[in-house]
mmCIF file of the N, C-alpha and C atoms, coordinates in Angstrom:
data_MODEL
# 
_entry.id   MODEL 
# 
loop_
_atom_site.group_PDB 
_atom_site.id 
_atom_site.type_symbol 
_atom_site.label_atom_id 
_atom_site.label_alt_id 
_atom_site.label_comp_id 
_atom_site.label_asym_id 
_atom_site.label_entity_id 
_atom_site.label_seq_id 
_atom_site.pdbx_PDB_ins_code 
_atom_site.Cartn_x 
_atom_site.Cartn_y 
_atom_site.Cartn_z 
_atom_site.occupancy 
_atom_site.B_iso_or_equiv 
_atom_site.pdbx_formal_charge 
_atom_site.auth_seq_id 
_atom_site.auth_comp_id 
_atom_site.auth_asym_id 
_atom_site.auth_atom_id 
_atom_site.pdbx_PDB_model_num 
ATOM 1   N N  . UNK A 1 1  ? 74.141 75.603  120.569 1.00 0.00 ? 1  UNK A N  1 
ATOM 2   C CA . UNK A 1 1  ? 73.033 74.744  119.818 1.00 0.00 ? 1  UNK A CA 1 
ATOM 3   C C  . UNK A 1 1  ? 71.791 75.487  120.048 1.00 0.00 ? 1  UNK A C  1 
ATOM 4   N N  . UNK A 1 2  ? 71.010 75.346  119.132 1.00 0.00 ? 2  UNK A N  1 
ATOM 5   C CA . UNK A 1 2  ? 69.404 75.735  119.356 1.00 0.00 ? 2  UNK A CA 1 
ATOM 6   C C  . UNK A 1 2  ? 68.915 74.833  120.259 1.00 0.00 ? 2  UNK A C  1 
ATOM 7   N N  . UNK A 1 3  ? 67.875 75.695  120.852 1.00 0.00 ? 3  UNK A N  1 
ATOM 8   C CA . UNK A 1 3  ? 66.860 74.811  121.823 1.00 0.00 ? 3  UNK A CA 1 
ATOM 9   C C  . UNK A 1 3  ? 65.978 73.549  120.974 1.00 0.00 ? 3  UNK A C  1 
ATOM 10  N N  . UNK A 1 4  ? 65.758 72.920  121.356 1.00 0.00 ? 4  UNK A N  1 
ATOM 11  C CA . UNK A 1 4  ? 65.024 71.556  120.458 1.00 0.00 ? 4  UNK A CA 1 
ATOM 12  C C  . UNK A 1 4  ? 63.681 72.320  120.136 1.00 0.00 ? 4  UNK A C  1 
ATOM 13  N N  . UNK A 1 5  ? 63.040 72.968  120.842 1.00 0.00 ? 5  UNK A N  1 
ATOM 14  C CA . UNK A 1 5  ? 61.553 73.700  120.676 1.00 0.00 ? 5  UNK A CA 1 
ATOM 15  C C  . UNK A 1 5  ? 61.613 74.612  119.427 1.00 0.00 ? 5  UNK A C  1 
ATOM 16  N N  . UNK A 1 6  ? 62.757 75.188  119.401 1.00 0.00 ? 6  UNK A N  1 
ATOM 17  C CA . UNK A 1 6  ? 63.202 76.300  118.541 1.00 0.00 ? 6  UNK A CA 1 
ATOM 18  C C  . UNK A 1 6  ? 63.404 75.668  117.066 1.00 0.00 ? 6  UNK A C  1 
ATOM 19  N N  . UNK A 1 7  ? 63.730 74.644  116.990 1.00 0.00 ? 7  UNK A N  1 
ATOM 20  C CA . UNK A 1 7  ? 63.999 74.116  115.841 1.00 0.00 ? 7  UNK A CA 1 
ATOM 21  C C  . UNK A 1 7  ? 63.023 73.461  114.954 1.00 0.00 ? 7  UNK A C  1 
ATOM 22  N N  . UNK A 1 8  ? 62.682 73.618  113.882 1.00 0.00 ? 8  UNK A N  1 
ATOM 23  C CA . UNK A 1 8  ? 61.625 73.331  112.810 1.00 0.00 ? 8  UNK A CA 1 
ATOM 24  C C  . UNK A 1 8  ? 61.996 73.051  111.747 1.00 0.00 ? 8  UNK A C  1 
ATOM 25  N N  . UNK A 1 9  ? 61.645 72.204  110.908 1.00 0.00 ? 9  UNK A N  1 
ATOM 26  C CA . UNK A 1 9  ? 62.245 71.708  109.433 1.00 0.00 ? 9  UNK A CA 1 
ATOM 27  C C  . UNK A 1 9  ? 61.851 72.296  108.444 1.00 0.00 ? 9  UNK A C  1 
ATOM 28  N N  . UNK A 1 10 ? 60.462 73.148  108.773 1.00 0.00 ? 10 UNK A N  1 
ATOM 29  C CA . UNK A 1 10 ? 59.511 73.849  107.562 1.00 0.00 ? 10 UNK A CA 1 
ATOM 30  C C  . UNK A 1 10 ? 59.903 75.115  107.502 1.00 0.00 ? 10 UNK A C  1 
ATOM 31  N N  . UNK A 1 11 ? 60.127 75.237  105.794 1.00 0.00 ? 11 UNK A N  1 
ATOM 32  C CA . UNK A 1 11 ? 60.475 76.747  105.656 1.00 0.00 ? 11 UNK A CA 1 
ATOM 33  C C  . UNK A 1 11 ? 59.624 77.620  105.654 1.00 0.00 ? 11 UNK A C  1 
ATOM 34  N N  . UNK A 1 12 ? 57.993 76.969  105.672 1.00 0.00 ? 12 UNK A N  1 
ATOM 35  C CA . UNK A 1 12 ? 56.997 78.037  105.993 1.00 0.00 ? 12 UNK A CA 1 
ATOM 36  C C  . UNK A 1 12 ? 56.992 78.363  107.202 1.00 0.00 ? 12 UNK A C  1 
ATOM 37  N N  . UNK A 1 13 ? 57.428 77.676  108.564 1.00 0.00 ? 13 UNK A N  1 
ATOM 38  C CA . UNK A 1 13 ? 57.334 78.211  109.575 1.00 0.00 ? 13 UNK A CA 1 
ATOM 39  C C  . UNK A 1 13 ? 58.308 79.299  110.000 1.00 0.00 ? 13 UNK A C  1 
ATOM 40  N N  . UNK A 1 14 ? 59.612 78.739  109.293 1.00 0.00 ? 14 UNK A N  1 
ATOM 41  C CA . UNK A 1 14 ? 60.639 79.850  109.457 1.00 0.00 ? 14 UNK A CA 1 
ATOM 42  C C  . UNK A 1 14 ? 60.172 81.332  108.969 1.00 0.00 ? 14 UNK A C  1 
ATOM 43  N N  . UNK A 1 15 ? 59.423 81.111  107.445 1.00 0.00 ? 15 UNK A N  1 
ATOM 44  C CA . UNK A 1 15 ? 59.132 82.579  106.961 1.00 0.00 ? 15 UNK A CA 1 
ATOM 45  C C  . UNK A 1 15 ? 58.064 83.163  108.114 1.00 0.00 ? 15 UNK A C  1 
ATOM 46  N N  . UNK A 1 16 ? 57.036 82.277  108.269 1.00 0.00 ? 16 UNK A N  1 
ATOM 47  C CA . UNK A 1 16 ? 56.203 83.320  109.029 1.00 0.00 ? 16 UNK A CA 1 
ATOM 48  C C  . UNK A 1 16 ? 56.490 83.747  110.374 1.00 0.00 ? 16 UNK A C  1 
ATOM 49  N N  . UNK A 1 17 ? 57.624 82.997  111.273 1.00 0.00 ? 17 UNK A N  1 
ATOM 50  C CA . UNK A 1 17 ? 58.577 83.872  112.329 1.00 0.00 ? 17 UNK A CA 1 
ATOM 51  C C  . UNK A 1 17 ? 59.112 84.801  111.535 1.00 0.00 ? 17 UNK A C  1 
ATOM 52  N N  . UNK A 1 18 ? 59.770 84.935  110.855 1.00 0.00 ? 18 UNK A N  1 
ATOM 53  C CA . UNK A 1 18 ? 60.510 86.093  110.123 1.00 0.00 ? 18 UNK A CA 1 
ATOM 54  C C  . UNK A 1 18 ? 59.498 87.274  109.892 1.00 0.00 ? 18 UNK A C  1 
ATOM 55  N N  . UNK A 1 19 ? 58.488 86.915  109.212 1.00 0.00 ? 19 UNK A N  1 
ATOM 56  C CA . UNK A 1 19 ? 57.342 88.020  108.702 1.00 0.00 ? 19 UNK A CA 1 
ATOM 57  C C  . UNK A 1 19 ? 56.820 88.416  110.144 1.00 0.00 ? 19 UNK A C  1 
ATOM 58  N N  . UNK A 1 20 ? 56.313 87.639  111.093 1.00 0.00 ? 20 UNK A N  1 
ATOM 59  C CA . UNK A 1 20 ? 55.883 88.007  112.441 1.00 0.00 ? 20 UNK A CA 1 
ATOM 60  C C  . UNK A 1 20 ? 56.671 89.050  113.288 1.00 0.00 ? 20 UNK A C  1 
ATOM 61  N N  . UNK A 1 21 ? 58.016 88.614  113.105 1.00 0.00 ? 21 UNK A N  1 
ATOM 62  C CA . UNK A 1 21 ? 58.979 89.493  113.749 1.00 0.00 ? 21 UNK A CA 1 
ATOM 63  C C  . UNK A 1 21 ? 58.856 90.765  113.210 1.00 0.00 ? 21 UNK A C  1 
ATOM 64  N N  . UNK A 1 22 ? 59.320 90.949  111.699 1.00 0.00 ? 22 UNK A N  1 
ATOM 65  C CA . UNK A 1 22 ? 59.413 92.189  110.970 1.00 0.00 ? 22 UNK A CA 1 
ATOM 66  C C  . UNK A 1 22 ? 58.229 93.031  111.107 1.00 0.00 ? 22 UNK A C  1 
ATOM 67  N N  . UNK A 1 23 ? 56.761 92.642  111.172 1.00 0.00 ? 23 UNK A N  1 
ATOM 68  C CA . UNK A 1 23 ? 55.582 93.224  111.493 1.00 0.00 ? 23 UNK A CA 1 
ATOM 69  C C  . UNK A 1 23 ? 55.411 94.091  112.335 1.00 0.00 ? 23 UNK A C  1 
ATOM 70  N N  . UNK A 1 24 ? 56.360 93.794  113.535 1.00 0.00 ? 24 UNK A N  1 
ATOM 71  C CA . UNK A 1 24 ? 56.069 94.336  114.957 1.00 0.00 ? 24 UNK A CA 1 
ATOM 72  C C  . UNK A 1 24 ? 57.449 95.163  115.252 1.00 0.00 ? 24 UNK A C  1 
ATOM 73  N N  . UNK A 1 25 ? 58.207 95.403  114.196 1.00 0.00 ? 25 UNK A N  1 
ATOM 74  C CA . UNK A 1 25 ? 59.728 96.223  114.478 1.00 0.00 ? 25 UNK A CA 1 
ATOM 75  C C  . UNK A 1 25 ? 59.178 97.575  114.749 1.00 0.00 ? 25 UNK A C  1 
ATOM 76  N N  . UNK A 1 26 ? 58.006 98.210  114.722 1.00 0.00 ? 26 UNK A N  1 
ATOM 77  C CA . UNK A 1 26 ? 57.600 99.545  115.256 1.00 0.00 ? 26 UNK A CA 1 
ATOM 78  C C  . UNK A 1 26 ? 56.815 99.427  116.510 1.00 0.00 ? 26 UNK A C  1 
ATOM 79  N N  . UNK A 1 27 ? 56.527 98.281  116.861 1.00 0.00 ? 27 UNK A N  1 
ATOM 80  C CA . UNK A 1 27 ? 55.637 98.725  118.168 1.00 0.00 ? 27 UNK A CA 1 
ATOM 81  C C  . UNK A 1 27 ? 55.796 99.461  119.422 1.00 0.00 ? 27 UNK A C  1 
ATOM 82  N N  . UNK A 1 28 ? 56.991 99.543  119.423 1.00 0.00 ? 28 UNK A N  1 
ATOM 83  C CA . UNK A 1 28 ? 57.370 100.484 120.879 1.00 0.00 ? 28 UNK A CA 1 
ATOM 84  C C  . UNK A 1 28 ? 58.604 101.561 120.506 1.00 0.00 ? 28 UNK A C  1 
ATOM 85  N N  . UNK A 1 29 ? 58.451 102.885 121.115 1.00 0.00 ? 29 UNK A N  1 
ATOM 86  C CA . UNK A 1 29 ? 59.497 103.883 120.782 1.00 0.00 ? 29 UNK A CA 1 
ATOM 87  C C  . UNK A 1 29 ? 60.877 103.013 120.635 1.00 0.00 ? 29 UNK A C  1 
ATOM 88  N N  . UNK A 1 30 ? 61.100 102.399 121.675 1.00 0.00 ? 30 UNK A N  1 
ATOM 89  C CA . UNK A 1 30 ? 62.487 101.710 122.156 1.00 0.00 ? 30 UNK A CA 1 
ATOM 90  C C  . UNK A 1 30 ? 63.143 100.877 120.662 1.00 0.00 ? 30 UNK A C  1 
ATOM 91  N N  . UNK A 1 31 ? 62.005 100.040 120.278 1.00 0.00 ? 31 UNK A N  1 
ATOM 92  C CA . UNK A 1 31 ? 62.098 99.170  118.990 1.00 0.00 ? 31 UNK A CA 1 
ATOM 93  C C  . UNK A 1 31 ? 62.585 99.950  117.808 1.00 0.00 ? 31 UNK A C  1 
ATOM 94  N N  . UNK A 1 32 ? 61.827 101.136 117.903 1.00 0.00 ? 32 UNK A N  1 
ATOM 95  C CA . UNK A 1 32 ? 61.687 102.133 116.814 1.00 0.00 ? 32 UNK A CA 1 
ATOM 96  C C  . UNK A 1 32 ? 63.506 102.480 116.702 1.00 0.00 ? 32 UNK A C  1 
ATOM 97  N N  . UNK A 1 33 ? 63.970 103.284 117.913 1.00 0.00 ? 33 UNK A N  1 
ATOM 98  C CA . UNK A 1 33 ? 65.119 103.962 118.128 1.00 0.00 ? 33 UNK A CA 1 
ATOM 99  C C  . UNK A 1 33 ? 66.320 102.988 117.959 1.00 0.00 ? 33 UNK A C  1 
ATOM 100 N N  . UNK A 1 34 ? 66.128 101.486 117.640 1.00 0.00 ? 34 UNK A N  1 
ATOM 101 C CA . UNK A 1 34 ? 67.048 100.879 117.573 1.00 0.00 ? 34 UNK A CA 1 
ATOM 102 C C  . UNK A 1 34 ? 67.374 100.393 115.732 1.00 0.00 ? 34 UNK A C  1 
ATOM 103 N N  . UNK A 1 35 ? 66.328 100.404 115.401 1.00 0.00 ? 35 UNK A N  1 
ATOM 104 C CA . UNK A 1 35 ? 66.313 100.044 113.769 1.00 0.00 ? 35 UNK A CA 1 
ATOM 105 C C  . UNK A 1 35 ? 67.102 100.660 113.056 1.00 0.00 ? 35 UNK A C  1 
ATOM 106 N N  . UNK A 1 36 ? 67.800 101.990 113.240 1.00 0.00 ? 36 UNK A N  1 
ATOM 107 C CA . UNK A 1 36 ? 69.169 102.380 112.325 1.00 0.00 ? 36 UNK A CA 1 
ATOM 108 C C  . UNK A 1 36 ? 70.451 101.710 112.680 1.00 0.00 ? 36 UNK A C  1 
ATOM 109 N N  . UNK A 1 37 ? 70.343 101.004 114.072 1.00 0.00 ? 37 UNK A N  1 
ATOM 110 C CA . UNK A 1 37 ? 71.336 100.101 114.018 1.00 0.00 ? 37 UNK A CA 1 
ATOM 111 C C  . UNK A 1 37 ? 71.561 98.688  113.652 1.00 0.00 ? 37 UNK A C  1 
ATOM 112 N N  . UNK A 1 38 ? 70.157 98.318  113.150 1.00 0.00 ? 38 UNK A N  1 
ATOM 113 C CA . UNK A 1 38 ? 70.041 97.035  112.774 1.00 0.00 ? 38 UNK A CA 1 
ATOM 114 C C  . UNK A 1 38 ? 69.856 96.660  111.453 1.00 0.00 ? 38 UNK A C  1 
ATOM 115 N N  . UNK A 1 39 ? 69.609 98.188  110.850 1.00 0.00 ? 39 UNK A N  1 
ATOM 116 C CA . UNK A 1 39 ? 69.100 97.966  109.071 1.00 0.00 ? 39 UNK A CA 1 
ATOM 117 C C  . UNK A 1 39 ? 69.522 99.337  108.637 1.00 0.00 ? 39 UNK A C  1 
ATOM 118 N N  . UNK A 1 40 ? 69.585 98.914  107.311 1.00 0.00 ? 40 UNK A N  1 
ATOM 119 C CA . UNK A 1 40 ? 69.885 100.310 106.466 1.00 0.00 ? 40 UNK A CA 1 
ATOM 120 C C  . UNK A 1 40 ? 68.447 101.003 106.064 1.00 0.00 ? 40 UNK A C  1 
ATOM 121 N N  . UNK A 1 41 ? 68.458 102.278 105.649 1.00 0.00 ? 41 UNK A N  1 
ATOM 122 C CA . UNK A 1 41 ? 66.996 102.854 105.044 1.00 0.00 ? 41 UNK A CA 1 
ATOM 123 C C  . UNK A 1 41 ? 66.438 101.980 103.986 1.00 0.00 ? 41 UNK A C  1 
ATOM 124 N N  . UNK A 1 42 ? 67.293 101.320 103.183 1.00 0.00 ? 42 UNK A N  1 
ATOM 125 C CA . UNK A 1 42 ? 66.964 100.321 102.230 1.00 0.00 ? 42 UNK A CA 1 
ATOM 126 C C  . UNK A 1 42 ? 66.140 99.109  102.587 1.00 0.00 ? 42 UNK A C  1 
ATOM 127 N N  . UNK A 1 43 ? 66.656 98.927  103.689 1.00 0.00 ? 43 UNK A N  1 
ATOM 128 C CA . UNK A 1 43 ? 66.161 97.538  104.097 1.00 0.00 ? 43 UNK A CA 1 
ATOM 129 C C  . UNK A 1 43 ? 64.876 97.649  104.962 1.00 0.00 ? 43 UNK A C  1 
ATOM 130 N N  . UNK A 1 44 ? 64.870 99.143  105.586 1.00 0.00 ? 44 UNK A N  1 
ATOM 131 C CA . UNK A 1 44 ? 63.474 99.237  106.125 1.00 0.00 ? 44 UNK A CA 1 
ATOM 132 C C  . UNK A 1 44 ? 62.264 99.609  104.859 1.00 0.00 ? 44 UNK A C  1 
ATOM 133 N N  . UNK A 1 45 ? 62.940 100.155 103.786 1.00 0.00 ? 45 UNK A N  1 
ATOM 134 C CA . UNK A 1 45 ? 62.043 100.083 102.484 1.00 0.00 ? 45 UNK A CA 1 
ATOM 135 C C  . UNK A 1 45 ? 61.555 99.152  102.260 1.00 0.00 ? 45 UNK A C  1 
ATOM 136 N N  . UNK A 1 46 ? 62.577 98.159  102.113 1.00 0.00 ? 46 UNK A N  1 
ATOM 137 C CA . UNK A 1 46 ? 62.264 96.610  101.718 1.00 0.00 ? 46 UNK A CA 1 
ATOM 138 C C  . UNK A 1 46 ? 60.978 96.256  102.638 1.00 0.00 ? 46 UNK A C  1 
ATOM 139 N N  . UNK A 1 47 ? 60.798 96.384  103.905 1.00 0.00 ? 47 UNK A N  1 
ATOM 140 C CA . UNK A 1 47 ? 59.791 95.708  104.532 1.00 0.00 ? 47 UNK A CA 1 
ATOM 141 C C  . UNK A 1 47 ? 58.710 96.744  104.809 1.00 0.00 ? 47 UNK A C  1 
ATOM 142 N N  . UNK A 1 48 ? 58.356 97.713  104.074 1.00 0.00 ? 48 UNK A N  1 
ATOM 143 C CA . UNK A 1 48 ? 57.583 98.363  104.244 1.00 0.00 ? 48 UNK A CA 1 
ATOM 144 C C  . UNK A 1 48 ? 56.085 97.881  104.260 1.00 0.00 ? 48 UNK A C  1 
ATOM 145 N N  . UNK A 1 49 ? 55.992 96.999  103.289 1.00 0.00 ? 49 UNK A N  1 
ATOM 146 C CA . UNK A 1 49 ? 54.424 96.354  103.232 1.00 0.00 ? 49 UNK A CA 1 
ATOM 147 C C  . UNK A 1 49 ? 54.456 95.362  104.610 1.00 0.00 ? 49 UNK A C  1 
ATOM 148 N N  . UNK A 1 50 ? 55.047 94.678  105.091 1.00 0.00 ? 50 UNK A N  1 
ATOM 149 C CA . UNK A 1 50 ? 55.190 94.213  106.312 1.00 0.00 ? 50 UNK A CA 1 
ATOM 150 C C  . UNK A 1 50 ? 54.827 95.092  107.534 1.00 0.00 ? 50 UNK A C  1 
ATOM 151 N N  . UNK A 1 51 ? 55.173 96.156  107.536 1.00 0.00 ? 51 UNK A N  1 
ATOM 152 C CA . UNK A 1 51 ? 55.548 97.193  108.592 1.00 0.00 ? 51 UNK A CA 1 
ATOM 153 C C  . UNK A 1 51 ? 53.910 97.991  108.367 1.00 0.00 ? 51 UNK A C  1 
ATOM 154 N N  . UNK A 1 52 ? 53.338 97.865  107.256 1.00 0.00 ? 52 UNK A N  1 
ATOM 155 C CA . UNK A 1 52 ? 52.096 98.700  107.208 1.00 0.00 ? 52 UNK A CA 1 
ATOM 156 C C  . UNK A 1 52 ? 50.887 97.831  107.472 1.00 0.00 ? 52 UNK A C  1 
ATOM 157 N N  . UNK A 1 53 ? 51.071 96.548  107.751 1.00 0.00 ? 53 UNK A N  1 
ATOM 158 C CA . UNK A 1 53 ? 50.418 95.201  108.176 1.00 0.00 ? 53 UNK A CA 1 
ATOM 159 C C  . UNK A 1 53 ? 49.936 95.620  109.498 1.00 0.00 ? 53 UNK A C  1 
ATOM 160 N N  . UNK A 1 54 ? 50.789 96.280  110.369 1.00 0.00 ? 54 UNK A N  1 
ATOM 161 C CA . UNK A 1 54 ? 50.306 96.500  111.886 1.00 0.00 ? 54 UNK A CA 1 
ATOM 162 C C  . UNK A 1 54 ? 50.548 98.151  112.073 1.00 0.00 ? 54 UNK A C  1 
ATOM 163 N N  . UNK A 1 55 ? 50.864 98.852  111.121 1.00 0.00 ? 55 UNK A N  1 
ATOM 164 C CA . UNK A 1 55 ? 51.073 100.311 111.255 1.00 0.00 ? 55 UNK A CA 1 
ATOM 165 C C  . UNK A 1 55 ? 50.334 101.115 110.186 1.00 0.00 ? 55 UNK A C  1 
ATOM 166 N N  . UNK A 1 56 ? 50.086 102.268 110.194 1.00 0.00 ? 56 UNK A N  1 
ATOM 167 C CA . UNK A 1 56 ? 49.319 103.361 109.328 1.00 0.00 ? 56 UNK A CA 1 
ATOM 168 C C  . UNK A 1 56 ? 50.579 103.699 108.442 1.00 0.00 ? 56 UNK A C  1 
ATOM 169 N N  . UNK A 1 57 ? 50.594 103.722 106.953 1.00 0.00 ? 57 UNK A N  1 
ATOM 170 C CA . UNK A 1 57 ? 51.341 104.327 106.321 1.00 0.00 ? 57 UNK A CA 1 
ATOM 171 C C  . UNK A 1 57 ? 51.852 105.584 106.824 1.00 0.00 ? 57 UNK A C  1 
ATOM 172 N N  . UNK A 1 58 ? 51.259 106.489 107.407 1.00 0.00 ? 58 UNK A N  1 
ATOM 173 C CA . UNK A 1 58 ? 51.660 107.610 107.964 1.00 0.00 ? 58 UNK A CA 1 
ATOM 174 C C  . UNK A 1 58 ? 52.800 107.283 108.848 1.00 0.00 ? 58 UNK A C  1 
ATOM 175 N N  . UNK A 1 59 ? 52.573 106.562 109.937 1.00 0.00 ? 59 UNK A N  1 
ATOM 176 C CA . UNK A 1 59 ? 53.330 106.090 111.029 1.00 0.00 ? 59 UNK A CA 1 
ATOM 177 C C  . UNK A 1 59 ? 54.574 105.803 110.401 1.00 0.00 ? 59 UNK A C  1 
ATOM 178 N N  . UNK A 1 60 ? 54.591 104.628 109.131 1.00 0.00 ? 60 UNK A N  1 
ATOM 179 C CA . UNK A 1 60 ? 55.644 104.297 108.531 1.00 0.00 ? 60 UNK A CA 1 
ATOM 180 C C  . UNK A 1 60 ? 56.510 105.640 107.994 1.00 0.00 ? 60 UNK A C  1 
ATOM 181 N N  . UNK A 1 61 ? 55.810 106.415 107.465 1.00 0.00 ? 61 UNK A N  1 
ATOM 182 C CA . UNK A 1 61 ? 56.459 107.662 106.597 1.00 0.00 ? 61 UNK A CA 1 
ATOM 183 C C  . UNK A 1 61 ? 57.122 108.498 107.738 1.00 0.00 ? 61 UNK A C  1 
ATOM 184 N N  . UNK A 1 62 ? 56.656 108.807 108.961 1.00 0.00 ? 62 UNK A N  1 
ATOM 185 C CA . UNK A 1 62 ? 57.156 109.645 109.952 1.00 0.00 ? 62 UNK A CA 1 
ATOM 186 C C  . UNK A 1 62 ? 58.652 108.749 110.413 1.00 0.00 ? 62 UNK A C  1 
ATOM 187 N N  . UNK A 1 63 ? 58.398 107.392 110.523 1.00 0.00 ? 63 UNK A N  1 
ATOM 188 C CA . UNK A 1 63 ? 59.474 106.669 111.129 1.00 0.00 ? 63 UNK A CA 1 
ATOM 189 C C  . UNK A 1 63 ? 60.608 107.023 110.395 1.00 0.00 ? 63 UNK A C  1 
ATOM 190 N N  . UNK A 1 64 ? 60.222 106.715 109.099 1.00 0.00 ? 64 UNK A N  1 
ATOM 191 C CA . UNK A 1 64 ? 61.520 106.941 108.170 1.00 0.00 ? 64 UNK A CA 1 
ATOM 192 C C  . UNK A 1 64 ? 62.053 108.226 108.011 1.00 0.00 ? 64 UNK A C  1 
ATOM 193 N N  . UNK A 1 65 ? 61.354 109.314 107.993 1.00 0.00 ? 65 UNK A N  1 
ATOM 194 C CA . UNK A 1 65 ? 61.624 110.623 108.391 1.00 0.00 ? 65 UNK A CA 1 
ATOM 195 C C  . UNK A 1 65 ? 62.393 110.973 109.539 1.00 0.00 ? 65 UNK A C  1 
ATOM 196 N N  . UNK A 1 66 ? 62.115 110.446 110.505 1.00 0.00 ? 66 UNK A N  1 
ATOM 197 C CA . UNK A 1 66 ? 62.881 110.783 111.986 1.00 0.00 ? 66 UNK A CA 1 
ATOM 198 C C  . UNK A 1 66 ? 64.120 109.932 111.936 1.00 0.00 ? 66 UNK A C  1 
ATOM 199 N N  . UNK A 1 67 ? 64.137 108.890 111.484 1.00 0.00 ? 67 UNK A N  1 
ATOM 200 C CA . UNK A 1 67 ? 65.380 107.872 111.731 1.00 0.00 ? 67 UNK A CA 1 
ATOM 201 C C  . UNK A 1 67 ? 66.566 108.245 110.725 1.00 0.00 ? 67 UNK A C  1 
ATOM 202 N N  . UNK A 1 68 ? 66.107 108.516 109.149 1.00 0.00 ? 68 UNK A N  1 
ATOM 203 C CA . UNK A 1 68 ? 67.030 108.525 108.097 1.00 0.00 ? 68 UNK A CA 1 
ATOM 204 C C  . UNK A 1 68 ? 66.640 109.779 107.276 1.00 0.00 ? 68 UNK A C  1 
ATOM 205 N N  . UNK A 1 69 ? 65.661 110.792 108.122 1.00 0.00 ? 69 UNK A N  1 
ATOM 206 C CA . UNK A 1 69 ? 65.880 112.012 107.455 1.00 0.00 ? 69 UNK A CA 1 
ATOM 207 C C  . UNK A 1 69 ? 65.222 112.238 106.072 1.00 0.00 ? 69 UNK A C  1 
ATOM 208 N N  . UNK A 1 70 ? 64.520 111.339 105.730 1.00 0.00 ? 70 UNK A N  1 
ATOM 209 C CA . UNK A 1 70 ? 64.118 111.518 104.090 1.00 0.00 ? 70 UNK A CA 1 
ATOM 210 C C  . UNK A 1 70 ? 62.735 111.136 104.247 1.00 0.00 ? 70 UNK A C  1 
# 
């Protein structure tokens, strides 16, 4: 069971938490290296706008090339 403090009945809160999580996927090298294990290249591309909220587009491009070679 989830901890009561983590439960919330609002879809807006759930969405905000998911967006906040995605925005910070590239914060550390350790996080970046795990990305291919938890998502596909297409998943990464689908999150591009969120990733670019906290990262320069060039960093997102470099990450994409380093992880998926494209």
